[in-house]
Coordinates of C-alpha atoms in Angstrom, one line a residue:
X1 CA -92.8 61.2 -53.6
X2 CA -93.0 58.1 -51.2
X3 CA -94.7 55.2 -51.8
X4 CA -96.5 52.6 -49.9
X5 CA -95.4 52.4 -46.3
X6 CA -95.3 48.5 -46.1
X7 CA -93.2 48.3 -49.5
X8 CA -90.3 46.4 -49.8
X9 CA -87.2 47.8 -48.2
X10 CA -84.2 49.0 -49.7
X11 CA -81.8 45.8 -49.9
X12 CA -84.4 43.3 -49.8
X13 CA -84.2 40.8 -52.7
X14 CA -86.2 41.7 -56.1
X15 CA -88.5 40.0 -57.2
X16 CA -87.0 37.4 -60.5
X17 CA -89.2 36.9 -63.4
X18 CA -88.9 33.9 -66.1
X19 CA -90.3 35.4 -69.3
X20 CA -90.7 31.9 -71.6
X21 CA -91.1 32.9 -74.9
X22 CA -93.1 30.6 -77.5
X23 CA -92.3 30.7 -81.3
X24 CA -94.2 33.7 -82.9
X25 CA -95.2 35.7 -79.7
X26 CA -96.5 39.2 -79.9
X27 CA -93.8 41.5 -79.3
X28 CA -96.2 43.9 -78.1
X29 CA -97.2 41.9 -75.3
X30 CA -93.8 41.1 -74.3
X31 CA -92.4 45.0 -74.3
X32 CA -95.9 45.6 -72.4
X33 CA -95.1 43.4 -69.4
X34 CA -91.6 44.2 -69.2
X35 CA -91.0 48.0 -69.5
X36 CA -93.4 48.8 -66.8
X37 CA -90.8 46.7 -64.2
X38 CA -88.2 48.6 -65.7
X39 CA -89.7 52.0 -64.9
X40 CA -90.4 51.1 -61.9
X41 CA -86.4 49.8 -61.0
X42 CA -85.9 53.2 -62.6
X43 CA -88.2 55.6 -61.0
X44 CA -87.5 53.8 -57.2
X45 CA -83.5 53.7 -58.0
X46 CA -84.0 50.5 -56.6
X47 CA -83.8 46.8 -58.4
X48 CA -87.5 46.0 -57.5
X49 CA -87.7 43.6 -60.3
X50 CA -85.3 41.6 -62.1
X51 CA -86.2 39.8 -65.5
X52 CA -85.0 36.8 -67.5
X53 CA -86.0 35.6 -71.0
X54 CA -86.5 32.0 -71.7
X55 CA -86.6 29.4 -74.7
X56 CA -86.5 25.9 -74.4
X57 CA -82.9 25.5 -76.1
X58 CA -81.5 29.3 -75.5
X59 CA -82.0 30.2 -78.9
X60 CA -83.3 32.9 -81.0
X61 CA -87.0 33.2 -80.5
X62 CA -88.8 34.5 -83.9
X63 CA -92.1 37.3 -82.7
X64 CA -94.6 37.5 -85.1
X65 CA -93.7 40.6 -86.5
X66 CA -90.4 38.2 -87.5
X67 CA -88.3 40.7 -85.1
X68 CA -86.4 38.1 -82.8
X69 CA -85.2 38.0 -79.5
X70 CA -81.8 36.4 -78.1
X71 CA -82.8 35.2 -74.6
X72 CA -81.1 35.1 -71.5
X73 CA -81.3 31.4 -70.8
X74 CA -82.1 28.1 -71.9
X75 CA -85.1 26.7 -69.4
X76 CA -82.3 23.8 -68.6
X77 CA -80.7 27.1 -66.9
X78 CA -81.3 26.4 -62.9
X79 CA -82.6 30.0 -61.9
X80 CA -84.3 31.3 -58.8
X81 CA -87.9 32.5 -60.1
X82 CA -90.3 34.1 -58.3
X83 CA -92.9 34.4 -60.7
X84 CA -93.3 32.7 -64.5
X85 CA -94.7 34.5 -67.4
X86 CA -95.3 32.5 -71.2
X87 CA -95.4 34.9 -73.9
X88 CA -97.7 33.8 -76.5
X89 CA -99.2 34.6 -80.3
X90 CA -99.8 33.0 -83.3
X91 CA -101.3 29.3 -83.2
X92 CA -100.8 28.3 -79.8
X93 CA -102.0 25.3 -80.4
X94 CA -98.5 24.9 -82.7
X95 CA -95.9 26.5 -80.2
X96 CA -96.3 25.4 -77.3
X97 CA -94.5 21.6 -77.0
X98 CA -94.8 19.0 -74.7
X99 CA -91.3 20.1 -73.3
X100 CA -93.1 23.6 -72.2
X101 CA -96.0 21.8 -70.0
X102 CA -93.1 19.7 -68.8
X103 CA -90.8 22.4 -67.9
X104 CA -94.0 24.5 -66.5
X105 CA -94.8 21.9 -64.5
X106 CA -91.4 20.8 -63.0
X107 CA -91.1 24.7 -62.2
X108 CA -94.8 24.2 -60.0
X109 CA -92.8 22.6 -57.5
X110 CA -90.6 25.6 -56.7
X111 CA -92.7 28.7 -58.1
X112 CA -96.3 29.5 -57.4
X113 CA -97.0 32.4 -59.5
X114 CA -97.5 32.3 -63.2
X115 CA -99.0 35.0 -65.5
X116 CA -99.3 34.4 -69.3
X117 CA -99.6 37.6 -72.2
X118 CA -101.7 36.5 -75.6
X119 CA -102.4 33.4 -75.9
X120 CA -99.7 31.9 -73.7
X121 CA -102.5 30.8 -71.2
X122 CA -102.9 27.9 -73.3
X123 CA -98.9 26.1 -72.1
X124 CA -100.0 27.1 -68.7
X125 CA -103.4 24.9 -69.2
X126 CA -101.5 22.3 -71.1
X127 CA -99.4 22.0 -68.0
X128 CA -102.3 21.8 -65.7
X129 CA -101.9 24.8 -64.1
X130 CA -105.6 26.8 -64.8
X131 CA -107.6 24.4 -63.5
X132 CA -110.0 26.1 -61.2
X133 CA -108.6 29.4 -62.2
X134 CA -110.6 32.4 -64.0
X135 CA -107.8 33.4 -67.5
X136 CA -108.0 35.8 -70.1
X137 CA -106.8 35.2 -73.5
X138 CA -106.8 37.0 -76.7
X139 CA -110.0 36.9 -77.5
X140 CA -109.2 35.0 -81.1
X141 CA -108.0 32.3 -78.8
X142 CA -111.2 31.9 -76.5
X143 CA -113.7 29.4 -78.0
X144 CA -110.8 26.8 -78.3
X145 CA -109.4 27.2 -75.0
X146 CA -112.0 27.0 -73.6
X147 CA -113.3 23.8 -75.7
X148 CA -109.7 21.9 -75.1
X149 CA -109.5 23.0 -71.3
X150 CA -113.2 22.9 -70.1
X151 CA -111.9 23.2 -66.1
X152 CA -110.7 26.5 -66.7
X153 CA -113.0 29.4 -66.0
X154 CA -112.3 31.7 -69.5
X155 CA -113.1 35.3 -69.3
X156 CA -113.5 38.2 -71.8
X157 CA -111.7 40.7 -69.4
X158 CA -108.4 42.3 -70.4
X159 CA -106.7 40.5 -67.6
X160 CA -107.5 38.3 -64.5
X161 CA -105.4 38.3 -61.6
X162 CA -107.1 34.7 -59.8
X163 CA -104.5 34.2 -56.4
X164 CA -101.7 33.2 -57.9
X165 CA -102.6 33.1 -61.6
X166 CA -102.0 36.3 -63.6
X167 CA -103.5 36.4 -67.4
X168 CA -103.8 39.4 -70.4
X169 CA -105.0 39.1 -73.4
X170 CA -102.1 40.8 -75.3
X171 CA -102.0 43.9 -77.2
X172 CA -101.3 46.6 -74.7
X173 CA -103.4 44.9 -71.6
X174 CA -100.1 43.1 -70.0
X175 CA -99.1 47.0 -69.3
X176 CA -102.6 47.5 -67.0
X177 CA -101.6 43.9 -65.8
X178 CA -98.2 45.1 -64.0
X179 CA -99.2 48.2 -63.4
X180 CA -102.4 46.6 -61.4
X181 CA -99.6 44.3 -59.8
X182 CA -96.9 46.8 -58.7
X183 CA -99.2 48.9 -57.5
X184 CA -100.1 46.0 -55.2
X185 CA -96.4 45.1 -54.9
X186 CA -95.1 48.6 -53.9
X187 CA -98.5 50.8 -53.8
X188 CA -100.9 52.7 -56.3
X189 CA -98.6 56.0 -56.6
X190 CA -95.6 54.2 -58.2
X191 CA -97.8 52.7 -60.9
X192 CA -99.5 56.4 -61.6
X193 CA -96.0 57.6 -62.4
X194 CA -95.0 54.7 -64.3
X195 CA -98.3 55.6 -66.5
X196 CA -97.0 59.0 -66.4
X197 CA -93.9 58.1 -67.6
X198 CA -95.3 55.9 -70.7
X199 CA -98.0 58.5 -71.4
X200 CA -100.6 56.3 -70.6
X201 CA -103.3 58.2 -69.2
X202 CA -105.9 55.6 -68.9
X203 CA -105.0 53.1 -66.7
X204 CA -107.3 49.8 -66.9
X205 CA -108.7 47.8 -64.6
X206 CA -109.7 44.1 -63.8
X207 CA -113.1 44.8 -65.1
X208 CA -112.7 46.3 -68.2
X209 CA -113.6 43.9 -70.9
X210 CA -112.4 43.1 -74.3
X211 CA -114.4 44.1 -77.3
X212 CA -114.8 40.9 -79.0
X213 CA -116.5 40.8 -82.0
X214 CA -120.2 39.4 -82.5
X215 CA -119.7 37.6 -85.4
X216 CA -116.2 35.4 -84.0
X217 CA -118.6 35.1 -81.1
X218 CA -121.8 33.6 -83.3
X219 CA -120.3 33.0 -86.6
X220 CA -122.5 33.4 -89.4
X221 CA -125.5 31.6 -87.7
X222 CA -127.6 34.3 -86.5
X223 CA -127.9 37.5 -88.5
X224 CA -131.2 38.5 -87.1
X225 CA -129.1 38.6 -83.5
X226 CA -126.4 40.7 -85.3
X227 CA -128.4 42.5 -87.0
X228 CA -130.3 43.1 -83.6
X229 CA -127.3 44.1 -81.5
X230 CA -126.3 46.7 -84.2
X231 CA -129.1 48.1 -83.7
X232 CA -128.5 48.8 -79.9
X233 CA -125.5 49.7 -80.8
X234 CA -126.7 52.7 -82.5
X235 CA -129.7 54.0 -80.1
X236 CA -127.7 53.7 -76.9
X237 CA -128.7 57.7 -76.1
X238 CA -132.5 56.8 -76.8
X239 CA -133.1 52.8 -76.5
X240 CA -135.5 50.9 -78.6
X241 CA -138.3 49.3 -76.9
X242 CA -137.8 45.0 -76.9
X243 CA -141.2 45.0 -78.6
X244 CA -140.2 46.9 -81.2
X245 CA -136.6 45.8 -81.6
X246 CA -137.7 41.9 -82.0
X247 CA -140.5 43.5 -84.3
X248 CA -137.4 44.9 -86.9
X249 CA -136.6 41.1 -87.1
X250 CA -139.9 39.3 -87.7
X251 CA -139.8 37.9 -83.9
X252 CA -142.1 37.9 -80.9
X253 CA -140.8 38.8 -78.1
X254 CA -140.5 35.6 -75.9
X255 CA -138.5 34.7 -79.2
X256 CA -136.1 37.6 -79.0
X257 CA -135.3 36.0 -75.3
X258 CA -134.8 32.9 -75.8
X259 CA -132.2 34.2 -79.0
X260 CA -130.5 36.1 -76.6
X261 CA -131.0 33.2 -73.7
X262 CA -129.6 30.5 -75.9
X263 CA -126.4 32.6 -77.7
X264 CA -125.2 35.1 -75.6
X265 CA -126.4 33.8 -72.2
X266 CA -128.5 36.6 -70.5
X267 CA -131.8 38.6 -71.6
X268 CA -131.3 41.3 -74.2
X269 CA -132.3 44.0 -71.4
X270 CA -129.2 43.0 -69.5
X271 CA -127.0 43.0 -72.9
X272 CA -128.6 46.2 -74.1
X273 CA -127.9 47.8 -70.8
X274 CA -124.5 46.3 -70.7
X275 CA -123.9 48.2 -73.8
X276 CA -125.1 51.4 -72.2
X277 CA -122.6 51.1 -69.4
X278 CA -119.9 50.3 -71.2
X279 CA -120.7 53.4 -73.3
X280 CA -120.8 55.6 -70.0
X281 CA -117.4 53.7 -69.0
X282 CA -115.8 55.0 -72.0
X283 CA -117.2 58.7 -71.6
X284 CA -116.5 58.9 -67.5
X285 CA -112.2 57.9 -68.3
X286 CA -112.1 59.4 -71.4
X287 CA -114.0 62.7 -71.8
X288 CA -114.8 65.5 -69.1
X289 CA -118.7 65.2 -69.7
X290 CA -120.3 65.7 -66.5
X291 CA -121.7 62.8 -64.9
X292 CA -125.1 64.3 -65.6
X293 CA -124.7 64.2 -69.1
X294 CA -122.8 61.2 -69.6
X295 CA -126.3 59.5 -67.9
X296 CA -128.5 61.5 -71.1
X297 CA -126.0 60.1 -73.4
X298 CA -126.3 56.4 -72.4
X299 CA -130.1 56.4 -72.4
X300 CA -130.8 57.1 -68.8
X301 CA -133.5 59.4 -67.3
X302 CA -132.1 60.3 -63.7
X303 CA -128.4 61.0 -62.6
X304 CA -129.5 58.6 -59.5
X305 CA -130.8 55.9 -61.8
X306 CA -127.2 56.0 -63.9
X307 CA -125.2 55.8 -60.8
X308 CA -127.4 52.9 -59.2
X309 CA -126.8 50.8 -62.5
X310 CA -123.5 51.4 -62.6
X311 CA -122.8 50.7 -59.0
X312 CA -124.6 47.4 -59.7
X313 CA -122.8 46.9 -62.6
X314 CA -119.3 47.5 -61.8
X315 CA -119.1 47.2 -57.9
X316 CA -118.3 51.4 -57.4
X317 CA -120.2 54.0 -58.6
X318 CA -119.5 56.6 -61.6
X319 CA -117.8 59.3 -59.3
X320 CA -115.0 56.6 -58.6
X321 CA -114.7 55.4 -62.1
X322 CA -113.7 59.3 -63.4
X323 CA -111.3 59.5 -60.4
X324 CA -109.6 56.7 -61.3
X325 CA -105.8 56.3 -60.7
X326 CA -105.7 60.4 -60.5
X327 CA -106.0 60.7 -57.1
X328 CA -102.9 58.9 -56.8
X329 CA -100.5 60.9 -59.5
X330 CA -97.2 61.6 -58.4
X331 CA -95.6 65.1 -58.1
X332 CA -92.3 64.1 -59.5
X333 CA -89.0 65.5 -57.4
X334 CA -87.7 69.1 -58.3
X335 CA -84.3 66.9 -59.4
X336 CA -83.0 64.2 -59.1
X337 CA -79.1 63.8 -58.3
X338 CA -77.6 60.7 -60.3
X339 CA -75.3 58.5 -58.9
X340 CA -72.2 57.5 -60.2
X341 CA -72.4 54.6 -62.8
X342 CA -70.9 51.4 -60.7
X343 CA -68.4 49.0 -62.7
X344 CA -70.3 46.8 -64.7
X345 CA -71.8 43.6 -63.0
X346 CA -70.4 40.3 -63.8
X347 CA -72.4 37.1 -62.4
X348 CA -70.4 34.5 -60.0
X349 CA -71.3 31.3 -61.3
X350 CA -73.6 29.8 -64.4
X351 CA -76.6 32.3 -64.1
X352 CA -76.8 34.5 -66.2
X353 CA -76.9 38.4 -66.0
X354 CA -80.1 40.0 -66.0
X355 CA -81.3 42.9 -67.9
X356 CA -82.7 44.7 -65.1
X357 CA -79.9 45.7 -63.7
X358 CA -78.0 46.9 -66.9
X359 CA -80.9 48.5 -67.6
X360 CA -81.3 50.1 -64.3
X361 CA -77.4 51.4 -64.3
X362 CA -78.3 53.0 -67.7
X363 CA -81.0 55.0 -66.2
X364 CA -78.9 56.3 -63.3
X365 CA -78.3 60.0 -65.3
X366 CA -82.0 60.1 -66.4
X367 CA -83.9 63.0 -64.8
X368 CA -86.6 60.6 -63.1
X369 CA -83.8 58.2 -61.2
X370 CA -84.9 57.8 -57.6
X371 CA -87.5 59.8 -57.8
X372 CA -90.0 57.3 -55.9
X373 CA -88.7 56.3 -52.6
X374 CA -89.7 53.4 -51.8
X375 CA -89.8 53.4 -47.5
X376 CA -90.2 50.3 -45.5
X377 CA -92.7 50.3 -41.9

């Protein structure tokens, strides 16, 4: 399989990534942004990436799971970063220390890209560095990022890559993140077989949102909203007329607006049919319902109508959505020959050795080494 004709070349340096990890991150996060740059060192047979992890004093990081992590390096270590990424989780607003922002910031004057998993977002806006920028964060951590850091434009998508800004809201969304950015780094058919590879068959994509709950979203203020959106939730295949839905609640409808208007911050056609697209999102990546009756199931009356929506909606129409990423699925090599293992590296001055490439010599007698060459123009 080849990949991308204006990849990187074989011998060219990889790219270095600074993984800062805050007291009681999310391990999931973490394992989600780094195995798919491992794959991806493996399936090439190249070092495409290379990896460090960081704490401010070198030592043992506690996850919230209260597994810990050794890292590679103090942040006082000098190293060559390409690209910074702050592992976050529990009470941000706790973990991250002055000496992060300072450290973040001192590192702006070398490094341009920074991505954050969980809640780390909030050290990169401590340290100044979301201003202007559109960042997702765990959705748990939204209202007060947002209220502490009002220059930052917050989203609810699963991750925002914004220039040179790269944010997921944790769980297993830093894994669409990298796979989003190596496909960029070293094109789209290197990413489908890392998915392959982690049996992740449903790829996601910038615009896929997080399903945040009503009630962390309006407290407890507004049960007749709630109770409202529950029901839309539940006639998606046959929607409820506005009249009668504001009717359920003791409203008019010019009331029912402005509920909507003032709370959630768009007419409750344009949340209701939000709902229904999402709905047919699911059923287009997830099921083999014909388009056809993935339109009845979500409420509308024409297969033209559906698709118009949904182009409006999402910026492509449902055709593209169910072809996805599997266009672009590899047909691995026959075999795969592996290379001898080479003696074991040993670093020529203070830095210290990264995991990618111990990692990388370990997959040398794995079926799937090399089997993405990676070709240069």
């Amino acid at each position: 399989m080849t990949v991308n004709n204006n990849a990187m070349p074989r011998g060219t340096a990889p790219q270095t990534i600074g993984f800062l990890l805050l007291d009681d991150f999310t391990l999931i996060s973490l394992a989600s942004a780094i195995d798919p740059l491992r794959m991806a060192n493996q399936l090439s047979g190249q070092e495409l990436y290379r990896w460090y992890t960081l704490s401010l004093d070198g030592a043992v990081v506690q996850a919230s799971d209260g597994l810990t992590v050794t890292p590679d390096a103090s942040t006082s270590v000098p190293l060559s970063l390409d690209m910074i990424v702050v592992c976050g989780g529990v009470a941000p607003t706790r973990t991250v220390k002055p000496q992060h922002a300072t450290w973040l910031r001192h590192q702006a004057r070398h490094v341009s890209r920074f991505g954050a998993v969980c809640t780390g977002a909030w050290a990169l806006a401590r340290a100044g560095l979301l201003e202007g920028y559109e960042v997702s964060t765990h959705w748990e951590c939204q209202a007060a990022l947002q209220e502490d850091f009002p220059g930052i434009s917050l989203t609810s998508k699963l991750f925002s890559i914004d220039r040179e800004r790269f944010t997921a809201s944790g769980g297993t969304a830093p894994l669409d993140m990298m796979l989003t950015l190596i496909a960029r780094d070293h094109g789209r058919e290197l990413a489908a077989g890392i998915s392959d590879m982690f049996i992740y068959d449903r790829v996601r994509s910038e615009q896929d949102q997080q399903r945040v709950p009503l009630k962390h979203v309006l407290g407890t203020t507004q049960p007749r909203l709630q109770e409202i959106v529950t029901l839309m939730e539940a006639n998606l295949e046959e929607p409820i007329d506005l009249d009668e839905l504001a009717s359920y609640v003791n409203l008019s409808r010019r009331q029912l607006e402005r509920l909507f208007q003032r709370n959630l911050k768009c007419s409750p056609s344009r949340y209701y049919m939000r709902l229904r697209l999402n709905r047919a999102r699911q059923l287009l990546k997830q099921t083999s319902m014909s388009i056809i009756d993935i339109a009845a199931a979500c409420g509308f009356v024409s297969t033209p109508h559906f698709s118009k929506c949904y182009r409006e909606f999402f910026g492509f129409p449902p055709r593209e959505e169910r072809l996805g990423w599997s266009a672009f699925t590899p047909a691995m090599a026959a075999s795969a020959v592996p290379e001898p293992v080479p003696a074991p590296l040993h670093s020529k001055n203070l830095e210290p050795i990264s995991q990618a490439m111990a990692a990388l010599e370990h997959a040398r007698g794995e079926p799937t080494y090399g089997t993405c060459r990676i070709i240069s123009a």
